Short mmCIF file of C-alpha atoms and ligand atoms in Angstrom, two decimals:
data_model
loop_
_atom_site.label_atom_id
_atom_site.label_comp_id
_atom_site.label_asym_id
_atom_site.label_seq_id
_atom_site.Cartn_x
_atom_site.Cartn_y
_atom_site.Cartn_z
CA MET A 539 -31.59 20.32 77.50
CA ARG A 540 -29.33 19.28 74.83
CA VAL A 541 -28.37 15.39 75.45
CA ALA A 542 -25.49 13.52 73.41
CA ILE A 543 -25.95 9.84 73.19
CA ALA A 544 -23.04 7.62 72.12
CA GLY A 545 -24.15 4.59 70.53
CA ALA A 546 -27.66 4.04 68.46
CA GLY A 547 -27.97 0.31 70.22
CA LEU A 548 -31.66 -0.16 71.90
CA ALA A 549 -30.17 1.53 75.13
CA GLY A 550 -29.43 4.51 73.34
CA LEU A 551 -32.43 4.49 71.09
CA SER A 552 -34.45 3.62 74.12
CA CYS A 553 -32.87 6.74 76.10
CA ALA A 554 -33.35 9.22 73.53
CA LYS A 555 -37.18 8.32 73.00
CA TYR A 556 -37.84 8.59 76.49
CA LEU A 557 -35.72 12.09 76.77
CA THR A 558 -37.67 13.17 73.89
CA ASP A 559 -41.04 12.65 75.73
CA ALA A 560 -39.81 14.39 78.65
CA GLY A 561 -39.10 17.24 76.63
CA HIS A 562 -35.48 17.16 76.00
CA THR A 563 -33.41 17.16 73.07
CA PRO A 564 -31.43 13.98 72.13
CA ILE A 565 -28.76 13.57 69.71
CA VAL A 566 -27.57 10.07 69.28
CA LEU A 567 -23.96 9.76 67.85
CA GLU A 568 -23.43 6.30 66.32
CA SER A 569 -19.84 5.03 65.29
CA ARG A 570 -21.22 2.61 62.44
CA ASP A 571 -23.53 2.96 59.27
CA VAL A 572 -26.35 1.20 60.72
CA LEU A 573 -28.48 1.34 63.71
CA GLY A 574 -29.16 -1.54 66.32
CA GLY A 575 -25.94 -2.14 67.48
CA LEU A 576 -26.37 -6.14 68.66
CA VAL A 577 -29.66 -6.07 66.90
CA ALA A 578 -28.18 -4.31 63.67
CA ALA A 579 -28.94 -6.28 60.51
CA TRP A 580 -28.03 -6.02 56.44
CA LYS A 581 -29.38 -6.81 53.40
CA ASP A 582 -26.99 -8.65 50.79
CA SER A 583 -27.15 -8.32 47.23
CA ASP A 584 -30.04 -10.64 46.59
CA GLY A 585 -31.83 -8.54 49.15
CA ASP A 586 -32.12 -10.99 52.02
CA TRP A 587 -31.59 -9.74 55.40
CA TYR A 588 -28.95 -11.35 57.93
CA GLU A 589 -28.37 -10.33 61.47
CA THR A 590 -25.97 -9.86 64.12
CA GLY A 591 -28.11 -11.94 66.50
CA LEU A 592 -31.27 -14.43 66.10
CA HIS A 593 -33.55 -12.51 68.81
CA ALA A 594 -36.89 -13.68 70.52
CA PHE A 595 -38.88 -11.53 72.48
CA PHE A 596 -40.70 -12.83 75.80
CA GLY A 597 -43.97 -11.75 77.07
CA ALA A 598 -41.85 -11.18 80.21
CA TYR A 599 -40.47 -8.03 78.60
CA PRO A 600 -42.64 -5.16 80.13
CA ASN A 601 -40.51 -2.37 79.03
CA MET A 602 -40.29 -3.47 75.21
CA LEU A 603 -43.50 -4.24 74.69
CA GLN A 604 -44.66 -1.07 76.10
CA LEU A 605 -42.27 1.10 74.11
CA LEU A 606 -43.60 -0.85 70.69
CA LYS A 607 -47.09 0.03 71.82
CA GLU A 608 -45.93 3.51 72.79
CA LEU A 609 -44.64 3.44 69.12
CA GLY A 610 -47.77 1.92 68.02
CA ILE A 611 -45.99 -0.79 66.58
CA GLU A 612 -46.79 -3.87 68.86
CA ASP A 613 -48.34 -5.90 65.99
CA ARG A 614 -45.11 -6.30 64.61
CA LEU A 615 -44.24 -8.89 66.92
CA GLN A 616 -45.42 -12.47 65.89
CA TRP A 617 -46.41 -14.25 68.83
CA LYS A 618 -45.83 -17.83 68.57
CA GLN A 619 -47.42 -20.76 70.51
CA HIS A 620 -46.73 -20.91 74.34
CA THR A 621 -44.46 -23.66 74.26
CA LEU A 622 -40.80 -24.38 74.75
CA ILE A 623 -39.15 -26.96 71.96
CA PHE A 624 -36.32 -28.91 72.58
CA ASN A 625 -33.88 -31.15 70.10
CA GLN A 626 -33.34 -34.71 71.69
CA PRO A 627 -29.47 -35.72 70.30
CA ASP A 628 -30.19 -39.21 71.67
CA LYS A 629 -33.09 -39.65 69.09
CA PRO A 630 -31.78 -37.65 66.04
CA GLY A 631 -34.37 -35.45 64.45
CA THR A 632 -37.19 -35.82 67.20
CA LEU A 633 -38.46 -32.64 69.28
CA SER A 634 -39.75 -32.34 73.10
CA ARG A 635 -41.65 -29.65 73.84
CA PHE A 636 -43.06 -28.18 76.93
CA ASP A 637 -46.28 -26.94 75.98
CA VAL A 638 -47.68 -24.38 78.66
CA PRO A 639 -51.42 -24.34 79.44
CA ASP A 640 -53.35 -20.92 79.33
CA ILE A 641 -53.64 -21.22 82.83
CA PRO A 642 -52.66 -18.71 85.55
CA SER A 643 -48.85 -19.01 86.59
CA PRO A 644 -47.36 -20.81 87.85
CA PHE A 645 -49.45 -23.43 87.39
CA ASN A 646 -48.98 -23.21 83.92
CA VAL A 647 -44.94 -23.58 84.21
CA ILE A 648 -45.37 -26.74 86.55
CA ALA A 649 -48.27 -27.93 84.25
CA SER A 650 -45.83 -27.93 81.05
CA ILE A 651 -42.95 -29.61 83.41
CA LEU A 652 -44.96 -32.18 84.76
CA ARG A 653 -46.58 -33.18 81.18
CA ASN A 654 -43.13 -33.40 79.63
CA LYS A 655 -42.30 -36.83 79.51
CA ASP A 656 -38.92 -37.14 77.52
CA MET A 657 -36.89 -34.91 79.18
CA LEU A 658 -36.91 -35.76 82.99
CA THR A 659 -37.93 -38.47 85.21
CA TRP A 660 -40.49 -37.82 88.12
CA GLU A 661 -37.66 -37.72 90.83
CA GLN A 662 -35.89 -35.30 89.11
CA LYS A 663 -38.56 -33.43 88.49
CA ILE A 664 -39.75 -33.06 92.12
CA ARG A 665 -36.07 -32.78 93.38
CA PHE A 666 -35.83 -29.42 90.91
CA ALA A 667 -39.04 -28.17 91.94
CA ILE A 668 -38.11 -28.51 95.67
CA GLY A 669 -34.29 -27.02 94.78
CA LEU A 670 -36.26 -23.93 92.98
CA LEU A 671 -38.53 -23.19 96.15
CA PRO A 672 -36.16 -20.54 97.69
CA ALA A 673 -35.82 -18.55 94.78
CA VAL A 674 -39.37 -18.57 94.23
CA VAL A 675 -40.22 -17.54 98.09
CA ARG A 676 -37.42 -15.29 98.91
CA GLY A 677 -37.59 -13.56 95.87
CA GLN A 678 -34.96 -11.04 94.35
CA LYS A 679 -32.63 -10.73 97.32
CA TYR A 680 -31.85 -14.62 97.47
CA VAL A 681 -31.57 -14.75 93.37
CA GLU A 682 -29.05 -11.90 93.54
CA ASP A 683 -27.44 -13.40 96.88
CA MET A 684 -26.51 -16.66 94.55
CA ASP A 685 -24.17 -14.52 92.11
CA LYS A 686 -21.55 -15.65 94.00
CA TYR A 687 -22.34 -19.25 92.31
CA SER A 688 -22.18 -20.47 89.13
CA PHE A 689 -25.60 -22.29 88.00
CA LEU A 690 -24.35 -25.69 87.86
CA GLU A 691 -22.88 -25.24 91.38
CA TRP A 692 -25.89 -23.94 92.58
CA LEU A 693 -27.96 -26.67 91.12
CA LYS A 694 -25.91 -29.20 92.91
CA ARG A 695 -25.87 -27.45 96.20
CA GLN A 696 -29.60 -27.93 95.77
CA GLY A 697 -29.09 -31.50 95.44
CA VAL A 698 -30.19 -31.32 91.68
CA ASP A 699 -29.63 -34.21 89.57
CA GLU A 700 -26.91 -33.46 86.98
CA ARG A 701 -29.14 -34.80 84.01
CA VAL A 702 -31.44 -31.74 84.86
CA THR A 703 -28.20 -29.85 83.68
CA SER A 704 -27.51 -31.44 80.40
CA ASP A 705 -31.10 -32.15 79.68
CA VAL A 706 -32.71 -28.39 80.01
CA PHE A 707 -30.25 -25.78 81.42
CA ILE A 708 -27.14 -26.34 79.07
CA ALA A 709 -29.62 -25.37 76.31
CA ALA A 710 -31.07 -22.43 78.34
CA CYS A 711 -28.03 -21.01 79.75
CA LYS A 712 -26.39 -20.92 76.07
CA ALA A 713 -29.50 -19.31 74.89
CA LEU A 714 -29.66 -16.61 77.47
CA THR A 715 -25.92 -15.72 78.05
CA PHE A 716 -23.65 -17.98 75.19
CA ILE A 717 -21.69 -19.88 78.17
CA ASN A 718 -22.33 -22.94 79.82
CA PRO A 719 -23.95 -23.91 83.11
CA ASP A 720 -20.35 -24.44 84.75
CA GLU A 721 -19.70 -20.64 83.49
CA VAL A 722 -22.93 -18.91 84.13
CA SER A 723 -23.74 -17.04 87.28
CA ALA A 724 -26.86 -18.10 89.06
CA THR A 725 -28.46 -15.22 88.91
CA ILE A 726 -29.24 -15.37 85.77
CA LEU A 727 -31.19 -18.24 85.25
CA LEU A 728 -32.67 -17.77 88.52
CA THR A 729 -34.02 -14.23 87.28
CA ALA A 730 -35.31 -16.11 83.93
CA LEU A 731 -37.03 -18.77 85.66
CA ASN A 732 -38.37 -16.48 88.17
CA ARG A 733 -40.05 -14.33 85.73
CA PHE A 734 -41.15 -17.22 83.72
CA LEU A 735 -43.05 -18.66 86.83
CA GLN A 736 -44.79 -15.31 88.23
CA GLU A 737 -45.77 -14.29 84.73
CA ARG A 738 -48.53 -16.03 83.02
CA TYR A 739 -47.17 -15.25 79.49
CA GLY A 740 -43.49 -14.50 80.59
CA SER A 741 -42.08 -17.58 78.73
CA LYS A 742 -44.20 -17.01 75.47
CA ILE A 743 -41.92 -16.13 72.63
CA ALA A 744 -42.33 -13.40 69.46
CA PHE A 745 -40.55 -13.02 66.48
CA LEU A 746 -40.10 -9.35 64.80
CA ASP A 747 -42.02 -9.49 61.92
CA GLY A 748 -38.46 -8.19 59.59
CA SER A 749 -35.32 -6.97 60.30
CA PRO A 750 -34.60 -5.22 63.55
CA THR A 751 -33.05 -2.19 62.37
CA GLU A 752 -35.87 -1.64 59.68
CA ARG A 753 -38.67 -2.84 61.81
CA LEU A 754 -37.75 -1.90 65.54
CA CYS A 755 -34.76 0.77 65.46
CA SER A 756 -36.25 2.99 62.27
CA PRO A 757 -39.34 3.90 64.08
CA ILE A 758 -37.64 4.69 67.54
CA VAL A 759 -35.43 7.05 64.88
CA ASP A 760 -38.39 8.35 63.55
CA TYR A 761 -40.45 9.14 66.70
CA ILE A 762 -37.00 10.92 67.92
CA THR A 763 -36.76 13.02 65.19
CA GLU A 764 -40.16 14.01 64.61
CA ARG A 765 -40.01 15.34 67.86
CA GLY A 766 -36.71 17.81 67.35
CA GLY A 767 -33.91 15.03 68.21
CA GLU A 768 -31.08 13.53 66.00
CA VAL A 769 -30.02 10.51 65.25
CA ARG A 770 -26.64 10.47 63.33
CA LEU A 771 -24.72 7.32 62.24
CA ASN A 772 -21.11 7.31 60.96
CA ALA A 773 -20.10 9.57 64.17
CA PRO A 774 -17.98 7.68 66.20
CA LEU A 775 -16.86 9.21 69.40
CA LYS A 776 -13.06 9.23 69.82
CA GLU A 777 -12.63 10.84 72.79
CA ILE A 778 -14.63 12.18 75.65
CA LEU A 779 -13.25 15.72 76.30
CA LEU A 780 -12.61 16.97 80.44
CA ASN A 781 -13.41 20.48 81.99
CA ALA A 782 -11.09 21.17 84.84
CA ASP A 783 -13.28 19.84 87.34
CA GLY A 784 -13.29 16.42 85.60
CA THR A 785 -17.23 16.90 84.04
CA VAL A 786 -17.36 16.42 80.42
CA LYS A 787 -16.56 19.08 78.49
CA ALA A 788 -17.56 17.76 75.01
CA TYR A 789 -17.48 14.69 72.85
CA LEU A 790 -14.81 14.76 70.23
CA ILE A 791 -16.20 13.01 67.40
CA ARG A 792 -13.73 11.46 64.84
CA GLY A 793 -14.11 12.76 61.32
CA LEU A 794 -14.16 9.96 58.63
CA ASN A 795 -12.83 9.58 55.00
CA GLY A 796 -10.63 12.60 55.80
CA ALA A 797 -12.66 15.07 57.43
CA GLU A 798 -11.56 16.87 60.34
CA ASP A 799 -12.58 15.95 63.99
CA GLU A 800 -15.93 17.49 65.73
CA ILE A 801 -16.01 18.97 68.73
CA PHE A 802 -19.75 17.90 69.80
CA THR A 803 -21.49 19.98 72.74
CA ALA A 804 -24.40 19.54 75.14
CA ASP A 805 -25.65 20.40 78.18
CA VAL A 806 -25.59 16.34 79.32
CA TYR A 807 -23.76 13.36 77.83
CA VAL A 808 -24.59 9.77 77.65
CA SER A 809 -22.90 6.86 77.06
CA ALA A 810 -25.06 4.05 75.29
CA MET A 811 -21.68 2.20 74.19
CA SER A 812 -21.27 -1.03 74.81
CA VAL A 813 -18.97 -1.96 78.19
CA ASP A 814 -15.80 -2.42 76.31
CA PRO A 815 -15.37 0.48 74.34
CA LEU A 816 -16.39 2.22 76.80
CA LYS A 817 -13.57 0.83 79.07
CA ILE A 818 -11.10 2.20 76.31
CA MET A 819 -12.72 5.44 76.02
CA LEU A 820 -12.60 6.57 79.98
CA PRO A 821 -10.60 9.74 80.25
CA ASN A 822 -7.40 8.90 82.66
CA SER A 823 -8.65 10.86 85.15
CA TRP A 824 -11.60 9.19 85.55
CA LYS A 825 -10.04 5.71 85.95
CA GLN A 826 -9.20 6.25 89.01
CA ILE A 827 -12.60 6.65 90.78
CA GLU A 828 -13.83 3.37 92.21
CA PHE A 829 -17.10 3.70 89.89
CA PHE A 830 -15.06 3.64 86.68
CA LYS A 831 -12.70 0.93 88.37
CA LYS A 832 -15.37 -1.54 88.54
CA LEU A 833 -15.98 -1.69 84.93
CA GLU A 834 -12.51 -3.43 84.62
CA GLY A 835 -14.86 -6.15 86.20
CA LEU A 836 -16.99 -6.64 82.99
CA GLU A 837 -16.39 -7.82 79.47
CA GLY A 838 -18.21 -8.87 76.30
CA VAL A 839 -18.62 -12.54 75.69
CA PRO A 840 -17.94 -14.09 71.86
CA VAL A 841 -20.79 -15.26 69.82
CA ILE A 842 -21.58 -15.99 66.23
CA ASN A 843 -24.71 -15.95 64.30
CA LEU A 844 -25.06 -17.91 61.05
CA HIS A 845 -27.71 -17.65 58.38
CA LEU A 846 -28.00 -20.75 55.87
CA TRP A 847 -30.46 -20.52 53.26
CA PHE A 848 -31.32 -24.31 51.36
CA ASP A 849 -32.58 -25.54 47.81
CA ARG A 850 -35.66 -27.12 50.36
CA LYS A 851 -37.93 -26.87 53.07
CA LEU A 852 -36.32 -28.46 55.91
CA THR A 853 -39.14 -27.99 58.39
CA GLU A 854 -42.69 -26.24 59.01
CA ILE A 855 -42.16 -25.49 62.91
CA ASP A 856 -42.92 -21.55 63.18
CA HIS A 857 -40.92 -21.41 66.44
CA LEU A 858 -37.80 -20.95 68.57
CA LEU A 859 -35.88 -24.30 68.80
CA PHE A 860 -33.05 -24.98 71.69
CA SER A 861 -30.68 -27.42 69.82
CA ARG A 862 -29.07 -29.11 72.66
CA SER A 863 -25.66 -29.12 70.54
CA PRO A 864 -22.39 -28.96 71.82
CA LEU A 865 -21.71 -26.02 69.01
CA LEU A 866 -25.03 -24.44 69.04
CA SER A 867 -27.52 -22.87 71.19
CA VAL A 868 -31.01 -21.80 69.88
CA TYR A 869 -31.71 -21.51 66.12
CA ALA A 870 -35.37 -20.92 63.87
CA ASP A 871 -35.94 -21.74 60.66
CA MET A 872 -36.79 -17.82 59.99
CA SER A 873 -38.76 -18.46 56.39
CA ASN A 874 -41.50 -20.00 58.92
CA THR A 875 -41.23 -17.71 61.93
CA CYS A 876 -41.01 -14.28 60.07
CA ARG A 877 -43.14 -12.73 58.02
CA GLU A 878 -40.58 -10.58 55.97
CA TYR A 879 -38.18 -13.80 55.38
CA ALA A 880 -40.93 -15.99 54.23
CA ASN A 881 -40.55 -18.52 51.56
CA PRO A 882 -43.11 -21.64 51.54
CA ASN A 883 -40.08 -23.35 49.25
CA ARG A 884 -36.97 -22.97 50.46
CA SER A 885 -35.53 -22.87 54.40
CA MET A 886 -33.49 -20.02 55.59
CA LEU A 887 -31.72 -21.70 59.21
CA GLU A 888 -30.72 -18.88 61.71
CA LEU A 889 -28.60 -20.46 64.44
CA VAL A 890 -26.89 -19.16 67.40
CA LEU A 891 -23.23 -20.54 67.92
CA ALA A 892 -22.26 -20.64 71.64
CA PRO A 893 -19.82 -20.96 73.27
CA ALA A 894 -17.80 -19.32 70.58
CA LYS A 895 -14.49 -18.72 71.82
CA ASP A 896 -12.99 -21.45 70.34
CA TRP A 897 -14.28 -20.66 67.07
CA ILE A 898 -14.56 -16.78 66.54
CA ALA A 899 -10.84 -16.76 65.08
CA LYS A 900 -11.88 -19.64 62.65
CA SER A 901 -13.12 -18.86 59.17
CA ASP A 902 -16.60 -18.46 57.77
CA GLU A 903 -15.82 -22.20 55.89
CA GLU A 904 -14.99 -23.93 58.62
CA ILE A 905 -17.75 -22.70 61.14
CA VAL A 906 -20.27 -23.26 58.35
CA ALA A 907 -18.95 -27.00 57.78
CA ALA A 908 -19.00 -27.76 61.45
CA THR A 909 -23.06 -26.36 61.61
CA ILE A 910 -23.84 -28.13 58.60
CA ALA A 911 -21.96 -31.60 60.23
CA GLU A 912 -24.69 -30.82 63.28
CA LEU A 913 -27.71 -30.36 61.09
CA GLU A 914 -27.25 -34.41 60.64
CA LYS A 915 -28.43 -34.79 63.96
CA LEU A 916 -31.22 -31.74 63.94
CA PHE A 917 -32.68 -32.81 60.55
CA PRO A 918 -30.97 -36.41 59.81
CA ASP A 919 -33.89 -36.69 56.92
CA HIS A 920 -32.42 -34.00 55.13
CA PHE A 921 -28.43 -34.20 55.78
CA GLY A 922 -25.82 -37.02 55.47
CA GLY A 923 -28.68 -39.46 53.01
CA ASP A 924 -28.58 -39.89 49.29
CA ASN A 925 -30.09 -36.52 48.60
CA PRO A 926 -28.69 -34.13 51.17
CA ALA A 927 -30.27 -30.46 51.07
CA THR A 928 -28.06 -28.04 49.25
CA LEU A 929 -26.94 -25.00 50.84
CA LEU A 930 -27.40 -22.11 48.20
CA LYS A 931 -25.54 -19.38 50.27
CA SER A 932 -24.45 -18.32 54.02
CA HIS A 933 -23.55 -15.23 56.08
CA VAL A 934 -21.86 -15.98 59.13
CA VAL A 935 -21.95 -12.90 61.43
CA LYS A 936 -19.41 -12.96 64.34
CA THR A 937 -19.16 -10.91 67.41
CA PRO A 938 -16.22 -10.96 69.55
CA ARG A 939 -17.51 -8.98 72.35
CA SER A 940 -21.31 -8.86 72.78
CA VAL A 941 -23.16 -8.72 76.01
CA TYR A 942 -21.28 -8.69 79.35
CA LYS A 943 -20.03 -12.18 79.86
CA ALA A 944 -22.40 -13.29 82.95
CA THR A 945 -19.96 -15.24 85.19
CA PRO A 946 -20.41 -15.33 89.04
CA GLY A 947 -19.85 -12.01 90.71
CA ARG A 948 -20.27 -9.88 88.16
CA GLN A 949 -23.37 -8.27 89.61
CA GLN A 950 -21.29 -5.77 91.89
CA TYR A 951 -19.42 -5.06 88.58
CA ARG A 952 -22.92 -3.70 86.66
CA PRO A 953 -22.66 0.24 87.23
CA ALA A 954 -26.07 2.73 88.01
CA GLN A 955 -26.83 4.45 85.10
CA VAL A 956 -26.07 7.51 87.36
CA THR A 957 -22.15 8.14 87.29
CA PRO A 958 -20.44 10.36 89.90
CA ILE A 959 -19.74 12.78 87.12
CA ALA A 960 -22.66 15.17 87.47
CA ASN A 961 -23.23 15.43 83.78
CA PHE A 962 -22.28 12.09 82.33
CA TYR A 963 -24.69 9.30 82.34
CA LEU A 964 -24.62 5.67 81.27
CA ALA A 965 -27.02 3.21 79.29
CA GLY A 966 -26.80 -0.28 78.28
CA SER A 967 -28.17 -4.10 78.87
CA TYR A 968 -24.74 -4.18 80.99
CA THR A 969 -25.59 -1.46 83.37
CA MET A 970 -27.55 -2.40 86.48
CA GLN A 971 -31.15 -3.27 85.71
CA ARG A 972 -32.81 -6.77 86.29
CA TYR A 973 -33.29 -7.95 83.18
CA LEU A 974 -29.95 -8.77 82.27
CA GLY A 975 -27.81 -8.68 78.98
CA SER A 976 -30.84 -8.47 76.79
CA MET A 977 -32.94 -6.14 74.28
CA GLU A 978 -35.50 -5.86 77.70
CA GLY A 979 -32.61 -5.00 79.81
CA ALA A 980 -31.19 -2.40 76.90
CA VAL A 981 -34.44 -0.47 76.66
CA LEU A 982 -34.96 -0.46 80.65
CA SER A 983 -31.91 0.94 81.00
CA GLY A 984 -32.13 3.76 78.58
CA LYS A 985 -35.30 4.19 80.21
CA LEU A 986 -33.86 4.49 83.51
CA THR A 987 -31.36 6.79 82.20
CA ALA A 988 -33.61 9.38 80.75
CA GLN A 989 -35.66 9.36 84.02
CA ALA A 990 -32.40 10.08 86.13
CA ILE A 991 -31.48 13.01 83.85
CA SER A 992 -35.33 14.16 83.85
CA GLU A 993 -35.18 13.79 87.52
CA ALA A 994 -31.44 15.97 87.70
CA LEU A 995 -32.71 18.24 85.17
CA PRO A 996 -36.76 18.74 84.95
CA VAL A 997 -38.03 20.56 81.76
CA ALA A 998 -41.09 22.77 82.47
CA ASN A 999 -44.55 21.39 81.26
CA SER A 1000 -43.14 18.47 80.06
CA SER A 1001 -46.35 16.39 79.34
CA ASN A 1002 -44.93 13.02 78.78
CA LEU A 1003 -43.05 12.55 82.14
CA GLN A 1004 -45.46 10.44 83.23
CA THR A 1005 -44.57 7.61 80.62
CA LEU A 1006 -41.77 6.67 82.58
CA THR A 1007 -42.25 3.85 84.48
CA ARG A 1008 -41.06 4.40 88.04
CA PRO A 1009 -38.78 2.08 89.41
CA PRO A 1010 -40.27 0.38 92.81
CA ALA A 1011 -36.95 1.37 95.10
CA THR A 1012 -34.48 3.95 94.52
CA ASN A 1013 -32.11 1.35 93.84
CA ALA A 1014 -32.00 0.76 90.00
CA ALA A 1015 -31.23 -2.59 90.37
CA THR A 1016 -35.00 -3.57 91.56
CA ALA A 1017 -36.12 -1.49 88.53
C1 FAD B 388 -26.34 -13.41 68.79
C2 FAD B 388 -27.26 -12.68 69.85
C3 FAD B 388 -28.63 -13.27 69.97
C4 FAD B 388 -29.02 -12.54 71.14
N1 FAD B 388 -30.42 -12.97 70.99
C5 FAD B 388 -31.13 -12.43 72.19
C6 FAD B 388 -32.39 -12.49 72.30
O1 FAD B 388 -32.90 -13.85 71.80
N2 FAD B 388 -33.43 -11.84 72.88
C7 FAD B 388 -32.86 -10.92 73.69
O2 FAD B 388 -33.60 -9.98 74.77
N3 FAD B 388 -31.37 -10.34 73.85
C8 FAD B 388 -30.85 -11.15 72.73
N4 FAD B 388 -29.21 -10.66 72.70
C9 FAD B 388 -29.01 -9.67 73.27
C10 FAD B 388 -29.26 -7.88 73.16
O3 FAD B 388 -29.10 -7.81 71.24
C11 FAD B 388 -28.38 -7.02 73.56
O4 FAD B 388 -28.20 -7.41 74.92
C12 FAD B 388 -28.92 -5.45 73.16
O5 FAD B 388 -29.10 -5.65 72.21
C13 FAD B 388 -28.17 -4.73 73.82
O6 FAD B 388 -28.22 -3.28 73.27
P1 FAD B 388 -27.52 -1.86 73.96
O7 FAD B 388 -28.03 -1.13 73.62
O8 FAD B 388 -26.94 -2.35 75.56
O9 FAD B 388 -25.72 -2.54 73.60
P2 FAD B 388 -25.12 -2.43 71.90
O10 FAD B 388 -26.35 -2.91 71.13
O11 FAD B 388 -23.72 -3.34 71.94
O12 FAD B 388 -25.48 -1.15 71.33
C14 FAD B 388 -24.05 -0.16 71.63
C15 FAD B 388 -23.76 0.76 70.23
O13 FAD B 388 -22.93 1.47 70.67
C16 FAD B 388 -21.87 1.72 69.41
N5 FAD B 388 -20.70 2.41 69.45
C17 FAD B 388 -19.77 1.79 70.26
N6 FAD B 388 -18.64 2.47 70.09
C18 FAD B 388 -18.77 3.48 69.95
C19 FAD B 388 -18.42 5.01 69.44
N7 FAD B 388 -16.86 4.99 69.83
N8 FAD B 388 -18.93 5.78 69.07
C20 FAD B 388 -20.58 5.55 69.18
N9 FAD B 388 -21.18 4.69 68.95
C21 FAD B 388 -20.35 3.66 69.57
C22 FAD B 388 -22.42 0.62 68.62
O14 FAD B 388 -21.82 0.33 67.28
C23 FAD B 388 -23.62 0.41 69.07
O15 FAD B 388 -24.42 0.64 68.29
C24 FAD B 388 -28.33 -11.26 71.85
C25 FAD B 388 -27.34 -10.74 71.07
C26 FAD B 388 -26.55 -11.54 70.39
C27 FAD B 388 -25.59 -10.60 70.00
#
């Protein structure tokens, strides 16, 4: 079967990969001239990479890890020490670590929390542990039910001290969703915590050894094209053309640089676009259908990714850091963490600015200046003194609508991969799968879409169908 997939982010590429395994012929149509969507990266005129987002991979990403294994590129992940590292705003320049010992879960995570003396008192730790118990004991159903509360509301209901929020969870919420605990659904944090508590290496972090476009997306494209599929850049979907019965007749691809529009036909059609462009693209007759109406409840959240190159080394830390700054979320010195960006003499900080709603319209200069001011708290030895580090160059990448904004009540709006239209499917990290708006969620969603298509339209003698990991239940939300 020819399957047309709009969007070459991780969801579209994963969908195409698993469709080729199942014997189908995917053709991925990407609007931009770069692969990867939210993991896209570019090389500047000096040959330095800059990215849409600082991306951390977790041990609790089974579908991503399996994909890398199937592509034979799992060695491209550079695993870091099993620890979470936080800046301490009241003690500029100092760090607090949650070192996770190599013992079975959940004792490893519990030990890391108990051993941390900087951030929480014993009473706070015990109260938080008791508050978390229902999520651990009652499992995913309880976690899904908590979508009606913000994470802050949930913590208060569990009697957890407010300092736990300010110390640990503002940083975690910003890192996972680019919004604060008073805005984020409790389901998001509880899902992540559950994974970290249940899997021995779940909270272990890795960085890719180079740019995601080249080191992650390109191998997926090679895999697809070597097996008869196709990935076309500069091929924006302009309109979904319908048959009289409301099914998809064709994708209309916008002709660029004066070229004519192209009518692209296939047996099955997938949208692997993010939710915001999909909503704009929906045919009028579909907008009346409840399934598609619900998409109005989802919207991408703004986020900004900065890259700052300095004249000296600011730190030797080879890890992700939680800044605990009101302006910034996580950051890393990529000259330490990423093989291809390595530099023994100069730092390249990659930093996520979130929440970004008040910053997204500001100039790059304003954003860089505000970030440098924050660096005085993170690296007081190198900023603010007599001999401050010199900024050599910077790149700011703004994404006005990134992953869906995971506020309370969003779970009910996240669609399944199978739609009411017989020949039209959805993939994307916003669709219903349990890994939220993440790379793992994108890869899993694409896999679920490929699986649904293969089940609806099996190809005889397809040798690799068994590589699709079946979800334990029919509801994709539990996959
Ligand atoms: C700053 C930042 C940091 C992040 N950090 C992490 C992290 O540390 N760990 C993690 O797991 N996740 C992280 N994420 C989230 C992760 O990147 C996303 O969840 C994931 O990449 C989404 O993939 P997707 O394929 O669902 O969507 P997208 O990547 O949005 O892909 C959609 C694709 O559709 C294309 N498209 C849109 N319109 C059209 C059209 N008309 N025609 C054709 N194509 C179209 C787009 O160009 C894009 O390529 C981060 C994201 C950002 C922005």
